[in-house]
């Protein structure tokens, strides 16, 4: 074996090893989570700010039935069809047996209890902006909701997207930490930023993605093609939305547009969640949206 | 005999054609009337909403009148306004989904929910601004619940 070949082989092994290391699922040290006390009121706020029910309730569920997070809704995409899992507190089919550390790993790091990556259809890249205390509180709140023993269906995702290890690379490229809008903000705008960029995960739909599904941060909240192929998700920066802050806050409360039409499509489900927030939180979201750089 | 048959065929085809042309040229007036009723809702909600958003000063009398109009609109008998064949697959100017006709019981449930929300608004509108603001969410939720289920997305 020539030394050149040896060098190439060594470099190859290093690259594979490095890739394996870089794509390894990240987890919290349990000591960073276990002692954190849950706050159920905070958990309830985050439950609605985070919109858990919009994806995890059973297909077509309405009213109180939406609080049964048995999963089953289907989400078609360019990468395959994802099916929301059961996250009710059922010990077998849901997440009833999870520790708070396992829940924090899932919510904030996109890592499952058995150490695999979740697909980013679960918006952990936004939820990562929440704190460990937030995760612990949301976990405690979810445990107060009704349980259901419906089994979760596997995602219908083909090769190569079926190899979850690749998601480690995806996270490395696209799941960057920190706030998107980093300009000077008032306290109210900062509260809005936390709600929009964190639990509210508004950017997951309202920001365009590249071919690999990473968000185009340069066009933050500037609208995107609808994943179902029909129409566009609107631009909600000041470049695309001229509603007043009061208009935005009222829309998030009652679903009424300034013309007194009501919210349609997926946004109708979002309003069902934002209507449960406080007036202050809705006003904070509106204040933040006015501080987002206008689309070009 | 053959000519008579040909004539009958032509007549039948012409009738079909005329039916199609008629359907395209003359939209069913039920559709535009439904939309006009929605405009009446929107206008009166706008009166209440402008106060709720504090864009205009709260006026108990004006708020009561707007809420009263909503209560009248809820009571309109719309049974003749939703004939078969006026969904969005048959009429180009409507977003009304065919499910309205197949899930009619649920449409009635949602209509009753709107009626309840409007009754609550009627009680709240003339009381004070905070009550009015509190009642907006209920009305909006009732509107949205039906639109979410039975109205096609705007495109």
PDB file of N, CA, C and O in Angstrom, chain B residues 64-139:
ATOM      1  N   UNK B  64     -75.037  48.529  20.472  1.00  0.00           N
ATOM      2  CA  UNK B  64     -76.272  47.747  20.639  1.00  0.00           C
ATOM      3  C   UNK B  64     -77.001  47.588  19.310  1.00  0.00           C
ATOM      4  O   UNK B  64     -77.533  46.524  19.000  1.00  0.00           O
ATOM      5  N   UNK B  65     -77.012  48.679  18.533  1.00  0.00           N
ATOM      6  CA  UNK B  65     -77.705  48.607  17.242  1.00  0.00           C
ATOM      7  C   UNK B  65     -77.006  47.624  16.306  1.00  0.00           C
ATOM      8  O   UNK B  65     -77.662  46.823  15.628  1.00  0.00           O
ATOM      9  N   UNK B  66     -75.683  47.687  16.264  1.00  0.00           N
ATOM     10  CA  UNK B  66     -74.949  46.763  15.385  1.00  0.00           C
ATOM     11  C   UNK B  66     -75.176  45.320  15.822  1.00  0.00           C
ATOM     12  O   UNK B  66     -75.404  44.428  14.995  1.00  0.00           O
ATOM     13  N   UNK B  67     -75.127  45.085  17.136  1.00  0.00           N
ATOM     14  CA  UNK B  67     -75.348  43.729  17.637  1.00  0.00           C
ATOM     15  C   UNK B  67     -76.780  43.285  17.346  1.00  0.00           C
ATOM     16  O   UNK B  67     -77.031  42.115  17.026  1.00  0.00           O
ATOM     17  N   UNK B  68     -77.731  44.231  17.444  1.00  0.00           N
ATOM     18  CA  UNK B  68     -79.118  43.913  17.124  1.00  0.00           C
ATOM     19  C   UNK B  68     -79.268  43.507  15.660  1.00  0.00           C
ATOM     20  O   UNK B  68     -80.037  42.592  15.336  1.00  0.00           O
ATOM     21  N   UNK B  69     -78.540  44.190  14.784  1.00  0.00           N
ATOM     22  CA  UNK B  69     -78.584  43.812  13.372  1.00  0.00           C
ATOM     23  C   UNK B  69     -78.048  42.393  13.165  1.00  0.00           C
ATOM     24  O   UNK B  69     -78.608  41.619  12.376  1.00  0.00           O
ATOM     25  N   UNK B  70     -76.979  42.061  13.862  1.00  0.00           N
ATOM     26  CA  UNK B  70     -76.448  40.697  13.758  1.00  0.00           C
ATOM     27  C   UNK B  70     -77.504  39.687  14.187  1.00  0.00           C
ATOM     28  O   UNK B  70     -77.682  38.639  13.566  1.00  0.00           O
ATOM     29  N   UNK B  71     -78.232  40.046  15.264  1.00  0.00           N
ATOM     30  CA  UNK B  71     -79.264  39.139  15.770  1.00  0.00           C
ATOM     31  C   UNK B  71     -80.373  38.950  14.735  1.00  0.00           C
ATOM     32  O   UNK B  71     -80.924  37.851  14.591  1.00  0.00           O
ATOM     33  N   UNK B  72     -80.688  40.030  14.000  1.00  0.00           N
ATOM     34  CA  UNK B  72     -81.690  39.907  12.930  1.00  0.00           C
ATOM     35  C   UNK B  72     -81.169  39.024  11.805  1.00  0.00           C
ATOM     36  O   UNK B  72     -81.888  38.186  11.260  1.00  0.00           O
ATOM     37  N   UNK B  73     -79.908  39.212  11.454  1.00  0.00           N
ATOM     38  CA  UNK B  73     -79.330  38.427  10.364  1.00  0.00           C
ATOM     39  C   UNK B  73     -79.316  36.937  10.687  1.00  0.00           C
ATOM     40  O   UNK B  73     -79.590  36.094   9.827  1.00  0.00           O
ATOM     41  N   UNK B  74     -79.010  36.621  11.956  1.00  0.00           N
ATOM     42  CA  UNK B  74     -78.967  35.213  12.358  1.00  0.00           C
ATOM     43  C   UNK B  74     -80.343  34.569  12.188  1.00  0.00           C
ATOM     44  O   UNK B  74     -80.458  33.380  11.892  1.00  0.00           O
ATOM     45  N   UNK B  75     -81.401  35.408  12.367  1.00  0.00           N
ATOM     46  CA  UNK B  75     -82.753  34.851  12.281  1.00  0.00           C
ATOM     47  C   UNK B  75     -83.293  34.724  10.867  1.00  0.00           C
ATOM     48  O   UNK B  75     -84.358  34.154  10.656  1.00  0.00           O
ATOM     49  N   UNK B  76     -82.576  35.274   9.881  1.00  0.00           N
ATOM     50  CA  UNK B  76     -83.052  35.164   8.495  1.00  0.00           C
ATOM     51  C   UNK B  76     -83.292  33.712   8.137  1.00  0.00           C
ATOM     52  O   UNK B  76     -82.450  32.853   8.416  1.00  0.00           O
ATOM     53  N   UNK B  77     -84.398  33.430   7.503  1.00  0.00           N
ATOM     54  CA  UNK B  77     -84.645  32.069   7.027  1.00  0.00           C
ATOM     55  C   UNK B  77     -83.914  31.896   5.703  1.00  0.00           C
ATOM     56  O   UNK B  77     -84.258  32.541   4.713  1.00  0.00           O
ATOM     57  N   UNK B  78     -82.897  31.062   5.715  1.00  0.00           N
ATOM     58  CA  UNK B  78     -82.069  30.903   4.519  1.00  0.00           C
ATOM     59  C   UNK B  78     -82.390  29.618   3.760  1.00  0.00           C
ATOM     60  O   UNK B  78     -81.612  29.183   2.911  1.00  0.00           O
ATOM     61  N   UNK B  79     -83.541  29.019   4.052  1.00  0.00           N
ATOM     62  CA  UNK B  79     -83.792  27.689   3.479  1.00  0.00           C
ATOM     63  C   UNK B  79     -83.855  27.700   1.956  1.00  0.00           C
ATOM     64  O   UNK B  79     -83.508  26.725   1.313  1.00  0.00           O
ATOM     65  N   UNK B  80     -84.240  28.839   1.364  1.00  0.00           N
ATOM     66  CA  UNK B  80     -84.313  28.883  -0.103  1.00  0.00           C
ATOM     67  C   UNK B  80     -82.998  29.317  -0.740  1.00  0.00           C
ATOM     68  O   UNK B  80     -82.859  29.337  -1.947  1.00  0.00           O
ATOM     69  N   UNK B  81     -82.025  29.667   0.134  1.00  0.00           N
ATOM     70  CA  UNK B  81     -80.781  30.241  -0.395  1.00  0.00           C
ATOM     71  C   UNK B  81     -79.701  29.208  -0.688  1.00  0.00           C
ATOM     72  O   UNK B  81     -78.636  29.549  -1.165  1.00  0.00           O
ATOM     73  N   UNK B  82     -79.967  27.968  -0.357  1.00  0.00           N
ATOM     74  CA  UNK B  82     -78.951  26.934  -0.516  1.00  0.00           C
ATOM     75  C   UNK B  82     -79.477  25.774  -1.361  1.00  0.00           C
ATOM     76  O   UNK B  82     -79.430  24.623  -0.928  1.00  0.00           O
ATOM     77  N   UNK B  83     -80.000  26.061  -2.585  1.00  0.00           N
ATOM     78  CA  UNK B  83     -80.495  24.958  -3.414  1.00  0.00           C
ATOM     79  C   UNK B  83     -79.353  24.040  -3.853  1.00  0.00           C
ATOM     80  O   UNK B  83     -78.194  24.462  -3.915  1.00  0.00           O
ATOM     81  N   UNK B  84     -79.724  22.795  -4.145  1.00  0.00           N
ATOM     82  CA  UNK B  84     -78.747  21.856  -4.701  1.00  0.00           C
ATOM     83  C   UNK B  84     -78.127  22.483  -5.948  1.00  0.00           C
ATOM     84  O   UNK B  84     -78.791  23.225  -6.670  1.00  0.00           O
ATOM     85  N   UNK B  85     -76.881  22.164  -6.205  1.00  0.00           N
ATOM     86  CA  UNK B  85     -76.231  22.667  -7.415  1.00  0.00           C
ATOM     87  C   UNK B  85     -75.696  24.074  -7.282  1.00  0.00           C
ATOM     88  O   UNK B  85     -75.434  24.743  -8.276  1.00  0.00           O
ATOM     89  N   UNK B  86     -75.546  24.574  -6.047  1.00  0.00           N
ATOM     90  CA  UNK B  86     -74.951  25.896  -5.866  1.00  0.00           C
ATOM     91  C   UNK B  86     -73.686  25.794  -5.013  1.00  0.00           C
ATOM     92  O   UNK B  86     -73.370  26.692  -4.249  1.00  0.00           O
ATOM     93  N   UNK B  87     -72.962  24.674  -5.135  1.00  0.00           N
ATOM     94  CA  UNK B  87     -71.665  24.565  -4.466  1.00  0.00           C
ATOM     95  C   UNK B  87     -70.564  25.003  -5.432  1.00  0.00           C
ATOM     96  O   UNK B  87     -70.833  25.361  -6.581  1.00  0.00           O
ATOM     97  N   UNK B  88     -69.338  24.956  -4.957  1.00  0.00           N
ATOM     98  CA  UNK B  88     -68.249  25.509  -5.763  1.00  0.00           C
ATOM     99  C   UNK B  88     -67.857  24.619  -6.944  1.00  0.00           C
ATOM    100  O   UNK B  88     -67.068  25.035  -7.779  1.00  0.00           O
ATOM    101  N   UNK B  89     -68.407  23.424  -7.029  1.00  0.00           N
ATOM    102  CA  UNK B  89     -68.131  22.607  -8.204  1.00  0.00           C
ATOM    103  C   UNK B  89     -69.093  22.982  -9.345  1.00  0.00           C
ATOM    104  O   UNK B  89     -68.809  22.732 -10.508  1.00  0.00           O
ATOM    105  N   UNK B  90     -70.231  23.596  -8.990  1.00  0.00           N
ATOM    106  CA  UNK B  90     -71.227  23.931 -10.006  1.00  0.00           C
ATOM    107  C   UNK B  90     -71.241  25.412 -10.343  1.00  0.00           C
ATOM    108  O   UNK B  90     -71.561  25.800 -11.459  1.00  0.00           O
ATOM    109  N   UNK B  91     -70.895  26.248  -9.381  1.00  0.00           N
ATOM    110  CA  UNK B  91     -70.957  27.699  -9.571  1.00  0.00           C
ATOM    111  C   UNK B  91     -69.560  28.288  -9.423  1.00  0.00           C
ATOM    112  O   UNK B  91     -68.889  28.039  -8.405  1.00  0.00           O
ATOM    113  N   UNK B  92     -69.129  29.083 -10.393  1.00  0.00           N
ATOM    114  CA  UNK B  92     -67.746  29.588 -10.322  1.00  0.00           C
ATOM    115  C   UNK B  92     -67.534  30.661  -9.260  1.00  0.00           C
ATOM    116  O   UNK B  92     -66.407  30.871  -8.817  1.00  0.00           O
ATOM    117  N   UNK B  93     -68.584  31.321  -8.814  1.00  0.00           N
ATOM    118  CA  UNK B  93     -68.407  32.478  -7.939  1.00  0.00           C
ATOM    119  C   UNK B  93     -68.598  32.181  -6.459  1.00  0.00           C
ATOM    120  O   UNK B  93     -68.766  33.092  -5.657  1.00  0.00           O
ATOM    121  N   UNK B  94     -68.611  30.916  -6.115  1.00  0.00           N
ATOM    122  CA  UNK B  94     -68.798  30.604  -4.698  1.00  0.00           C
ATOM    123  C   UNK B  94     -67.670  29.711  -4.206  1.00  0.00           C
ATOM    124  O   UNK B  94     -67.066  28.975  -4.989  1.00  0.00           O
ATOM    125  N   UNK B  95     -67.390  29.826  -2.912  1.00  0.00           N
ATOM    126  CA  UNK B  95     -66.416  28.934  -2.280  1.00  0.00           C
ATOM    127  C   UNK B  95     -67.134  27.929  -1.382  1.00  0.00           C
ATOM    128  O   UNK B  95     -66.493  27.223  -0.591  1.00  0.00           O
ATOM    129  N   UNK B  96     -68.467  27.864  -1.504  1.00  0.00           N
ATOM    130  CA  UNK B  96     -69.251  26.937  -0.678  1.00  0.00           C
ATOM    131  C   UNK B  96     -68.948  25.492  -1.081  1.00  0.00           C
ATOM    132  O   UNK B  96     -69.142  25.108  -2.237  1.00  0.00           O
ATOM    133  N   UNK B  97     -68.486  24.700  -0.136  1.00  0.00           N
ATOM    134  CA  UNK B  97     -68.097  23.320  -0.437  1.00  0.00           C
ATOM    135  C   UNK B  97     -69.310  22.390  -0.468  1.00  0.00           C
ATOM    136  O   UNK B  97     -70.289  22.611   0.248  1.00  0.00           O
ATOM    137  N   UNK B  98     -69.247  21.341  -1.286  1.00  0.00           N
ATOM    138  CA  UNK B  98     -70.364  20.379  -1.369  1.00  0.00           C
ATOM    139  C   UNK B  98     -70.704  19.743  -0.018  1.00  0.00           C
ATOM    140  O   UNK B  98     -71.845  19.315   0.190  1.00  0.00           O
ATOM    141  N   UNK B  99     -69.740  19.719   0.915  1.00  0.00           N
ATOM    142  CA  UNK B  99     -69.998  19.119   2.236  1.00  0.00           C
ATOM    143  C   UNK B  99     -71.161  19.787   2.964  1.00  0.00           C
ATOM    144  O   UNK B  99     -71.772  19.186   3.852  1.00  0.00           O
ATOM    145  N   UNK B 100     -71.455  21.037   2.613  1.00  0.00           N
ATOM    146  CA  UNK B 100     -72.581  21.726   3.251  1.00  0.00           C
ATOM    147  C   UNK B 100     -73.856  20.905   3.065  1.00  0.00           C
ATOM    148  O   UNK B 100     -74.666  20.767   3.986  1.00  0.00           O
ATOM    149  N   UNK B 101     -74.007  20.342   1.877  1.00  0.00           N
ATOM    150  CA  UNK B 101     -75.244  19.630   1.558  1.00  0.00           C
ATOM    151  C   UNK B 101     -75.236  18.208   2.101  1.00  0.00           C
ATOM    152  O   UNK B 101     -76.280  17.640   2.337  1.00  0.00           O
ATOM    153  N   UNK B 102     -74.031  17.658   2.299  1.00  0.00           N
ATOM    154  CA  UNK B 102     -73.975  16.274   2.792  1.00  0.00           C
ATOM    155  C   UNK B 102     -73.899  16.216   4.324  1.00  0.00           C
ATOM    156  O   UNK B 102     -74.259  15.202   4.914  1.00  0.00           O
ATOM    157  N   UNK B 103     -73.396  17.296   4.954  1.00  0.00           N
ATOM    158  CA  UNK B 103     -73.288  17.323   6.428  1.00  0.00           C
ATOM    159  C   UNK B 103     -74.256  18.346   6.997  1.00  0.00           C
ATOM    160  O   UNK B 103     -73.894  19.114   7.888  1.00  0.00           O
ATOM    161  N   UNK B 104     -75.461  18.370   6.491  1.00  0.00           N
ATOM    162  CA  UNK B 104     -76.319  19.489   6.832  1.00  0.00           C
ATOM    163  C   UNK B 104     -76.584  19.607   8.335  1.00  0.00           C
ATOM    164  O   UNK B 104     -76.668  20.710   8.875  1.00  0.00           O
ATOM    165  N   UNK B 105     -76.671  18.452   9.019  1.00  0.00           N
ATOM    166  CA  UNK B 105     -76.917  18.492  10.466  1.00  0.00           C
ATOM    167  C   UNK B 105     -75.824  19.283  11.184  1.00  0.00           C
ATOM    168  O   UNK B 105     -76.097  20.052  12.120  1.00  0.00           O
ATOM    169  N   UNK B 106     -74.588  19.087  10.739  1.00  0.00           N
ATOM    170  CA  UNK B 106     -73.469  19.790  11.377  1.00  0.00           C
ATOM    171  C   UNK B 106     -73.510  21.277  11.049  1.00  0.00           C
ATOM    172  O   UNK B 106     -73.161  22.110  11.888  1.00  0.00           O
ATOM    173  N   UNK B 107     -73.944  21.607   9.831  1.00  0.00           N
ATOM    174  CA  UNK B 107     -74.087  23.017   9.462  1.00  0.00           C
ATOM    175  C   UNK B 107     -75.079  23.690  10.420  1.00  0.00           C
ATOM    176  O   UNK B 107     -74.855  24.813  10.882  1.00  0.00           O
ATOM    177  N   UNK B 108     -76.164  22.984  10.731  1.00  0.00           N
ATOM    178  CA  UNK B 108     -77.168  23.537  11.652  1.00  0.00           C
ATOM    179  C   UNK B 108     -76.569  23.736  13.045  1.00  0.00           C
ATOM    180  O   UNK B 108     -76.791  24.772  13.685  1.00  0.00           O
ATOM    181  N   UNK B 109     -75.783  22.766  13.501  1.00  0.00           N
ATOM    182  CA  UNK B 109     -75.121  22.887  14.813  1.00  0.00           C
ATOM    183  C   UNK B 109     -74.250  24.133  14.836  1.00  0.00           C
ATOM    184  O   UNK B 109     -74.278  24.927  15.792  1.00  0.00           O
ATOM    185  N   UNK B 110     -73.489  24.329  13.758  1.00  0.00           N
ATOM    186  CA  UNK B 110     -72.591  25.486  13.708  1.00  0.00           C
ATOM    187  C   UNK B 110     -73.386  26.790  13.590  1.00  0.00           C
ATOM    188  O   UNK B 110     -72.986  27.818  14.143  1.00  0.00           O
ATOM    189  N   UNK B 111     -74.511  26.736  12.892  1.00  0.00           N
ATOM    190  CA  UNK B 111     -75.369  27.913  12.813  1.00  0.00           C
ATOM    191  C   UNK B 111     -75.939  28.276  14.178  1.00  0.00           C
ATOM    192  O   UNK B 111     -76.001  29.455  14.539  1.00  0.00           O
ATOM    193  N   UNK B 112     -76.325  27.258  14.942  1.00  0.00           N
ATOM    194  CA  UNK B 112     -76.835  27.515  16.290  1.00  0.00           C
ATOM    195  C   UNK B 112     -75.754  28.101  17.190  1.00  0.00           C
ATOM    196  O   UNK B 112     -76.047  28.950  18.044  1.00  0.00           O
ATOM    197  N   UNK B 113     -74.514  27.650  16.981  1.00  0.00           N
ATOM    198  CA  UNK B 113     -73.406  28.192  17.773  1.00  0.00           C
ATOM    199  C   UNK B 113     -73.225  29.678  17.473  1.00  0.00           C
ATOM    200  O   UNK B 113     -72.958  30.479  18.375  1.00  0.00           O
ATOM    201  N   UNK B 114     -73.399  30.053  16.210  1.00  0.00           N
ATOM    202  CA  UNK B 114     -73.308  31.477  15.861  1.00  0.00           C
ATOM    203  C   UNK B 114     -74.438  32.253  16.527  1.00  0.00           C
ATOM    204  O   UNK B 114     -74.229  33.342  17.067  1.00  0.00           O
ATOM    205  N   UNK B 115     -75.627  31.669  16.508  1.00  0.00           N
ATOM    206  CA  UNK B 115     -76.768  32.316  17.131  1.00  0.00           C
ATOM    207  C   UNK B 115     -76.499  32.567  18.615  1.00  0.00           C
ATOM    208  O   UNK B 115     -76.765  33.660  19.139  1.00  0.00           O
ATOM    209  N   UNK B 116     -75.928  31.568  19.300  1.00  0.00           N
ATOM    210  CA  UNK B 116     -75.597  31.727  20.724  1.00  0.00           C
ATOM    211  C   UNK B 116     -74.563  32.840  20.923  1.00  0.00           C
ATOM    212  O   UNK B 116     -74.667  33.645  21.859  1.00  0.00           O
ATOM    213  N   UNK B 117     -73.557  32.848  20.048  1.00  0.00           N
ATOM    214  CA  UNK B 117     -72.493  33.858  20.193  1.00  0.00           C
ATOM    215  C   UNK B 117     -73.042  35.260  19.951  1.00  0.00           C
ATOM    216  O   UNK B 117     -72.639  36.218  20.619  1.00  0.00           O
ATOM    217  N   UNK B 118     -73.982  35.372  19.008  1.00  0.00           N
ATOM    218  CA  UNK B 118     -74.580  36.684  18.721  1.00  0.00           C
ATOM    219  C   UNK B 118     -75.475  37.124  19.888  1.00  0.00           C
ATOM    220  O   UNK B 118     -75.497  38.293  20.256  1.00  0.00           O
ATOM    221  N   UNK B 119     -76.174  36.175  20.487  1.00  0.00           N
ATOM    222  CA  UNK B 119     -76.979  36.502  21.668  1.00  0.00           C
ATOM    223  C   UNK B 119     -76.084  37.042  22.781  1.00  0.00           C
ATOM    224  O   UNK B 119     -76.415  38.043  23.441  1.00  0.00           O
ATOM    225  N   UNK B 120     -74.929  36.394  22.959  1.00  0.00           N
ATOM    226  CA  UNK B 120     -73.975  36.872  23.974  1.00  0.00           C
ATOM    227  C   UNK B 120     -73.472  38.264  23.613  1.00  0.00           C
ATOM    228  O   UNK B 120     -73.318  39.126  24.488  1.00  0.00           O
ATOM    229  N   UNK B 121     -73.239  38.493  22.333  1.00  0.00           N
ATOM    230  CA  UNK B 121     -72.781  39.814  21.893  1.00  0.00           C
ATOM    231  C   UNK B 121     -73.849  40.865  22.143  1.00  0.00           C
ATOM    232  O   UNK B 121     -73.553  41.989  22.569  1.00  0.00           O
ATOM    233  N   UNK B 122     -75.100  40.496  21.896  1.00  0.00           N
ATOM    234  CA  UNK B 122     -76.198  41.439  22.116  1.00  0.00           C
ATOM    235  C   UNK B 122     -76.254  41.883  23.571  1.00  0.00           C
ATOM    236  O   UNK B 122     -76.503  43.053  23.872  1.00  0.00           O
ATOM    237  N   UNK B 123     -76.006  40.925  24.479  1.00  0.00           N
ATOM    238  CA  UNK B 123     -76.002  41.263  25.902  1.00  0.00           C
ATOM    239  C   UNK B 123     -74.788  42.114  26.263  1.00  0.00           C
ATOM    240  O   UNK B 123     -74.861  42.987  27.130  1.00  0.00           O
ATOM    241  N   UNK B 124     -73.665  41.861  25.574  1.00  0.00           N
ATOM    242  CA  UNK B 124     -72.407  42.516  25.953  1.00  0.00           C
ATOM    243  C   UNK B 124     -72.245  43.895  25.331  1.00  0.00           C
ATOM    244  O   UNK B 124     -71.688  44.799  25.951  1.00  0.00           O
ATOM    245  N   UNK B 125     -72.730  44.051  24.099  1.00  0.00           N
ATOM    246  CA  UNK B 125     -72.371  45.241  23.311  1.00  0.00           C
ATOM    247  C   UNK B 125     -72.732  46.540  24.015  1.00  0.00           C
ATOM    248  O   UNK B 125     -71.948  47.485  24.007  1.00  0.00           O
ATOM    249  N   UNK B 126     -73.907  46.594  24.625  1.00  0.00           N
ATOM    250  CA  UNK B 126     -74.340  47.829  25.251  1.00  0.00           C
ATOM    251  C   UNK B 126     -73.862  47.987  26.686  1.00  0.00           C
ATOM    252  O   UNK B 126     -74.112  49.016  27.311  1.00  0.00           O
ATOM    253  N   UNK B 127     -73.198  46.951  27.225  1.00  0.00           N
ATOM    254  CA  UNK B 127     -72.784  46.988  28.633  1.00  0.00           C
ATOM    255  C   UNK B 127     -71.573  47.901  28.820  1.00  0.00           C
ATOM    256  O   UNK B 127     -71.653  48.953  29.434  1.00  0.00           O
ATOM    257  N   UNK B 128     -70.438  47.479  28.290  1.00  0.00           N
ATOM    258  CA  UNK B 128     -69.246  48.334  28.309  1.00  0.00           C
ATOM    259  C   UNK B 128     -68.236  47.787  27.305  1.00  0.00           C
ATOM    260  O   UNK B 128     -68.449  46.718  26.716  1.00  0.00           O
ATOM    261  N   UNK B 129     -67.153  48.524  27.137  1.00  0.00           N
ATOM    262  CA  UNK B 129     -66.173  48.161  26.116  1.00  0.00           C
ATOM    263  C   UNK B 129     -65.541  46.800  26.385  1.00  0.00           C
ATOM    264  O   UNK B 129     -65.389  45.976  25.474  1.00  0.00           O
ATOM    265  N   UNK B 130     -65.211  46.536  27.652  1.00  0.00           N
ATOM    266  CA  UNK B 130     -64.551  45.268  27.977  1.00  0.00           C
ATOM    267  C   UNK B 130     -65.463  44.087  27.631  1.00  0.00           C
ATOM    268  O   UNK B 130     -65.000  43.063  27.110  1.00  0.00           O
ATOM    269  N   UNK B 131     -66.771  44.231  27.895  1.00  0.00           N
ATOM    270  CA  UNK B 131     -67.709  43.150  27.581  1.00  0.00           C
ATOM    271  C   UNK B 131     -67.776  42.933  26.077  1.00  0.00           C
ATOM    272  O   UNK B 131     -67.785  41.792  25.589  1.00  0.00           O
ATOM    273  N   UNK B 132     -67.837  44.041  25.335  1.00  0.00           N
ATOM    274  CA  UNK B 132     -67.870  43.944  23.876  1.00  0.00           C
ATOM    275  C   UNK B 132     -66.619  43.225  23.356  1.00  0.00           C
ATOM    276  O   UNK B 132     -66.707  42.293  22.554  1.00  0.00           O
ATOM    277  N   UNK B 133     -65.467  43.670  23.882  1.00  0.00           N
ATOM    278  CA  UNK B 133     -64.209  43.051  23.445  1.00  0.00           C
ATOM    279  C   UNK B 133     -64.200  41.555  23.751  1.00  0.00           C
ATOM    280  O   UNK B 133     -63.748  40.748  22.941  1.00  0.00           O
ATOM    281  N   UNK B 134     -64.742  41.209  24.914  1.00  0.00           N
ATOM    282  CA  UNK B 134     -64.770  39.806  25.292  1.00  0.00           C
ATOM    283  C   UNK B 134     -65.660  38.969  24.398  1.00  0.00           C
ATOM    284  O   UNK B 134     -65.386  37.792  24.165  1.00  0.00           O
ATOM    285  N   UNK B 135     -66.728  39.578  23.878  1.00  0.00           N
ATOM    286  CA  UNK B 135     -67.687  38.820  23.065  1.00  0.00           C
ATOM    287  C   UNK B 135     -67.235  38.659  21.610  1.00  0.00           C
ATOM    288  O   UNK B 135     -67.775  37.825  20.886  1.00  0.00           O
ATOM    289  N   UNK B 136     -66.267  39.460  21.171  1.00  0.00           N
ATOM    290  CA  UNK B 136     -65.817  39.361  19.778  1.00  0.00           C
ATOM    291  C   UNK B 136     -65.247  37.979  19.463  1.00  0.00           C
ATOM    292  O   UNK B 136     -65.463  37.431  18.386  1.00  0.00           O
ATOM    293  N   UNK B 137     -64.479  37.440  20.423  1.00  0.00           N
ATOM    294  CA  UNK B 137     -63.841  36.148  20.188  1.00  0.00           C
ATOM    295  C   UNK B 137     -64.859  35.048  19.923  1.00  0.00           C
ATOM    296  O   UNK B 137     -64.658  34.205  19.046  1.00  0.00           O
ATOM    297  N   UNK B 138     -65.962  35.072  20.667  1.00  0.00           N
ATOM    298  CA  UNK B 138     -66.981  34.044  20.492  1.00  0.00           C
ATOM    299  C   UNK B 138     -67.630  34.108  19.127  1.00  0.00           C
ATOM    300  O   UNK B 138     -67.829  33.088  18.465  1.00  0.00           O
ATOM    301  N   UNK B 139     -67.937  35.333  18.689  1.00  0.00           N
ATOM    302  CA  UNK B 139     -68.554  35.485  17.366  1.00  0.00           C
ATOM    303  C   UNK B 139     -67.559  35.061  16.280  1.00  0.00           C
ATOM    304  O   UNK B 139     -67.904  34.306  15.368  1.00  0.00           O
TER     305      UNK B 139
END
